[in-house]
Amino acid sequence: IREIVAYAAERQIMVVPEFDMPGHATAVCRAYPEVSGGGEGRWKHFTFHPCKEETYRFISDVLDEIVALFPAPYIHIGGDEASRRHWKACPKCQKRMKEEGLKDESELQSYMIVRIEKYLNDKGREIIGWDEILDGGLAPNATVMSWRGTEGGIAAARMGHYAIMTPESHCYLD
């Protein structure tokens, strides 16, 4: 990784790592079930659990390694396509939502993103997240990467946040 980052830097390219959360975490959650957010069948282990301290310790350890390897001021934290429906039946999630005054599972995801953002801001880094991080409330310093169209980027900009426009209709080469 250090060689790639150095090679890119010589060419004035910033390498921005992405560590997805809470969704797109199936491989990690299968290897470390103690951080899994539940689910069943195809969606089992798909998300990190937003209410277990083990999850935050694990994510913090990984982020510490990422910070050490990537000098970019940004770390992309994903935030997209997280299935939150199984959090409705999770007693830990419902308890945390009540304690924090969160009205729904979207706000619970935002709680998680804000917590991770604070951790990274304390290390001198800013987060970038896909436009789903707007759901449930946007983290105070987040940059929004708008992929589901342009609306998310426009909404972020109107709130005074940076936005990166990558609408799938024009920027995805599927």
CSV table of C-alpha atoms in Angstrom, one decimal:
chain,number,residue,atom,x,y,z
A,1,ILE,CA,0.0,0.0,0.0
A,2,ARG,CA,2.8,2.4,0.8
A,3,GLU,CA,4.3,1.8,-2.6
A,4,ILE,CA,1.0,2.6,-4.3
A,5,VAL,CA,0.4,5.7,-2.2
A,6,ALA,CA,4.0,6.9,-3.0
A,7,TYR,CA,3.6,6.1,-6.7
A,8,ALA,CA,0.3,8.1,-6.8
A,9,ALA,CA,1.7,11.0,-4.9
A,10,GLU,CA,4.6,11.4,-7.3
A,11,ARG,CA,1.9,11.9,-10.0
A,12,GLN,CA,-0.2,14.3,-7.8
A,13,ILE,CA,-2.9,11.7,-7.2
A,14,MET,CA,-4.5,11.3,-3.7
A,15,VAL,CA,-5.5,7.8,-2.8
A,16,VAL,CA,-8.6,7.9,-0.6
A,17,PRO,CA,-9.3,4.6,1.1
A,18,GLU,CA,-12.8,3.3,1.6
A,19,PHE,CA,-13.8,1.2,4.6
A,20,ASP,CA,-17.6,0.5,4.3
A,21,MET,CA,-19.9,0.7,7.3
A,22,PRO,CA,-22.4,-0.2,8.5
A,23,GLY,CA,-23.3,-2.1,5.3
A,24,HIS,CA,-21.1,-4.0,2.8
A,25,ALA,CA,-19.5,-5.7,5.8
A,26,THR,CA,-20.4,-9.3,5.2
A,27,ALA,CA,-16.8,-10.7,5.0
A,28,VAL,CA,-15.7,-8.9,8.1
A,29,CYS,CA,-18.9,-9.8,10.0
A,30,ARG,CA,-18.6,-13.5,9.1
A,31,ALA,CA,-14.9,-13.5,10.2
A,32,TYR,CA,-15.8,-11.5,13.4
A,33,PRO,CA,-19.4,-12.4,14.3
A,34,GLU,CA,-19.2,-10.4,17.5
A,35,VAL,CA,-19.4,-7.2,15.4
A,36,SER,CA,-22.3,-8.4,13.2
A,37,GLY,CA,-25.5,-6.5,13.0
A,38,GLY,CA,-27.7,-9.5,12.6
A,39,GLY,CA,-30.0,-10.4,9.8
A,40,GLU,CA,-31.1,-13.6,8.3
A,41,GLY,CA,-30.5,-15.7,5.1
A,42,ARG,CA,-28.8,-13.8,2.3
A,43,TRP,CA,-28.5,-10.7,4.6
A,44,LYS,CA,-27.0,-12.4,7.6
A,45,HIS,CA,-23.9,-10.6,8.7
A,46,PHE,CA,-24.4,-7.9,6.1
A,47,THR,CA,-24.0,-5.0,8.5
A,48,PHE,CA,-21.9,-4.0,11.5
A,49,HIS,CA,-23.8,-3.8,14.7
A,50,PRO,CA,-24.3,-0.2,15.6
A,51,CYS,CA,-24.9,-0.8,19.3
A,52,LYS,CA,-22.0,-3.1,20.4
A,53,GLU,CA,-18.9,-1.6,21.8
A,54,GLU,CA,-16.9,-4.5,20.2
A,55,THR,CA,-18.0,-3.0,16.8
A,56,TYR,CA,-16.5,0.4,17.6
A,57,ARG,CA,-13.3,-1.1,19.0
A,58,PHE,CA,-12.9,-3.2,15.8
A,59,ILE,CA,-13.6,-0.3,13.5
A,60,SER,CA,-11.3,2.0,15.4
A,61,ASP,CA,-8.4,-0.6,15.2
A,62,VAL,CA,-8.9,-0.8,11.4
A,63,LEU,CA,-9.2,2.9,11.0
A,64,ASP,CA,-5.9,3.4,13.0
A,65,GLU,CA,-4.2,1.1,10.4
A,66,ILE,CA,-5.8,3.0,7.5
A,67,VAL,CA,-4.7,6.4,9.0
A,68,ALA,CA,-1.2,5.1,9.3
A,69,LEU,CA,-1.1,3.9,5.7
A,70,PHE,CA,-2.9,6.6,3.8
A,71,PRO,CA,-1.9,10.3,4.3
A,72,ALA,CA,-5.0,11.6,2.5
A,73,PRO,CA,-7.1,14.0,4.6
A,74,TYR,CA,-10.2,11.9,3.7
A,75,ILE,CA,-11.4,8.4,4.5
A,76,HIS,CA,-14.5,7.2,2.7
A,77,ILE,CA,-16.7,5.3,5.2
A,78,GLY,CA,-19.4,4.1,2.7
A,79,GLY,CA,-22.7,4.4,4.5
A,80,ASP,CA,-24.7,3.0,1.5
A,81,GLU,CA,-27.1,0.2,1.0
A,82,ALA,CA,-27.2,-0.8,4.7
A,83,SER,CA,-30.1,-3.0,5.5
A,84,ARG,CA,-31.4,-1.7,8.8
A,85,ARG,CA,-34.6,-3.7,9.0
A,86,HIS,CA,-33.2,-6.3,11.4
A,87,TRP,CA,-32.2,-3.5,13.8
A,88,LYS,CA,-36.0,-3.1,14.5
A,89,ALA,CA,-36.1,-6.5,16.2
A,90,CYS,CA,-32.8,-6.1,18.0
A,91,PRO,CA,-33.2,-5.3,21.8
A,92,LYS,CA,-29.8,-3.6,21.9
A,93,CYS,CA,-30.6,-1.4,19.0
A,94,GLN,CA,-34.0,-0.5,20.4
A,95,LYS,CA,-32.5,0.2,23.8
A,96,ARG,CA,-29.8,2.5,22.3
A,97,MET,CA,-32.4,4.3,20.2
A,98,LYS,CA,-34.4,5.0,23.3
A,99,GLU,CA,-31.4,6.2,25.3
A,100,GLU,CA,-30.2,8.5,22.5
A,101,GLY,CA,-33.7,9.8,21.6
A,102,LEU,CA,-33.5,8.3,18.1
A,103,LYS,CA,-36.8,8.0,16.3
A,104,ASP,CA,-35.9,5.3,13.8
A,105,GLU,CA,-33.1,3.0,12.4
A,106,SER,CA,-32.0,5.7,9.9
A,107,GLU,CA,-31.1,7.9,12.9
A,108,LEU,CA,-29.4,4.9,14.5
A,109,GLN,CA,-27.2,4.6,11.4
A,110,SER,CA,-26.5,8.3,11.6
A,111,TYR,CA,-25.6,7.9,15.3
A,112,MET,CA,-23.0,5.4,14.2
A,113,ILE,CA,-21.6,7.6,11.4
A,114,VAL,CA,-21.4,10.6,13.6
A,115,ARG,CA,-19.5,8.5,16.2
A,116,ILE,CA,-17.0,7.3,13.6
A,117,GLU,CA,-16.7,10.8,12.2
A,118,LYS,CA,-15.7,12.2,15.6
A,119,TYR,CA,-13.1,9.5,16.0
A,120,LEU,CA,-11.5,10.3,12.6
A,121,ASN,CA,-11.8,14.1,13.1
A,122,ASP,CA,-9.8,13.6,16.3
A,123,LYS,CA,-7.1,12.0,14.2
A,124,GLY,CA,-7.1,15.0,11.7
A,125,ARG,CA,-9.2,13.2,9.0
A,126,GLU,CA,-12.5,14.0,7.4
A,127,ILE,CA,-15.1,11.5,6.2
A,128,ILE,CA,-16.7,11.0,2.9
A,129,GLY,CA,-19.9,8.9,2.6
A,130,TRP,CA,-22.3,7.9,-0.1
A,131,ASP,CA,-25.5,10.0,-0.2
A,132,GLU,CA,-27.4,7.6,2.1
A,133,ILE,CA,-25.5,9.2,5.0
A,134,LEU,CA,-28.0,12.1,4.6
A,135,ASP,CA,-30.8,9.7,5.9
A,136,GLY,CA,-31.3,10.2,9.6
A,137,GLY,CA,-29.2,13.3,9.9
A,138,LEU,CA,-25.8,14.3,8.3
A,139,ALA,CA,-22.6,14.1,10.4
A,140,PRO,CA,-21.3,17.6,11.1
A,141,ASN,CA,-18.2,17.6,8.9
A,142,ALA,CA,-19.1,15.0,6.3
A,143,THR,CA,-18.6,15.2,2.6
A,144,VAL,CA,-21.4,13.6,0.6
A,145,MET,CA,-20.6,11.6,-2.5
A,146,SER,CA,-23.9,11.6,-4.4
A,147,TRP,CA,-24.4,8.5,-6.5
A,148,ARG,CA,-28.1,8.0,-6.6
A,149,GLY,CA,-28.6,11.1,-8.7
A,150,THR,CA,-27.8,14.7,-8.0
A,151,GLU,CA,-30.3,15.4,-5.2
A,152,GLY,CA,-28.0,14.2,-2.4
A,153,GLY,CA,-25.2,16.4,-3.5
A,154,ILE,CA,-27.4,19.4,-3.8
A,155,ALA,CA,-29.0,18.8,-0.4
A,156,ALA,CA,-25.5,18.5,1.2
A,157,ALA,CA,-24.3,21.7,-0.5
A,158,ARG,CA,-27.4,23.5,0.7
A,159,MET,CA,-26.5,22.4,4.3
A,160,GLY,CA,-23.0,23.9,3.8
A,161,HIS,CA,-21.2,20.5,3.2
A,162,TYR,CA,-18.9,19.6,0.4
A,163,ALA,CA,-20.4,17.3,-2.2
A,164,ILE,CA,-18.8,15.1,-4.8
A,165,MET,CA,-21.2,14.4,-7.7
A,166,THR,CA,-21.0,10.9,-9.1
A,167,PRO,CA,-24.5,10.2,-10.3
A,168,GLU,CA,-24.8,6.6,-11.6
A,169,SER,CA,-26.7,7.8,-14.7
A,170,HIS,CA,-23.6,9.5,-16.0
A,171,CYS,CA,-20.5,8.2,-14.0
A,172,TYR,CA,-21.0,4.5,-13.7
A,173,LEU,CA,-19.7,2.4,-16.5
A,174,ASP,CA,-21.6,-0.9,-15.8
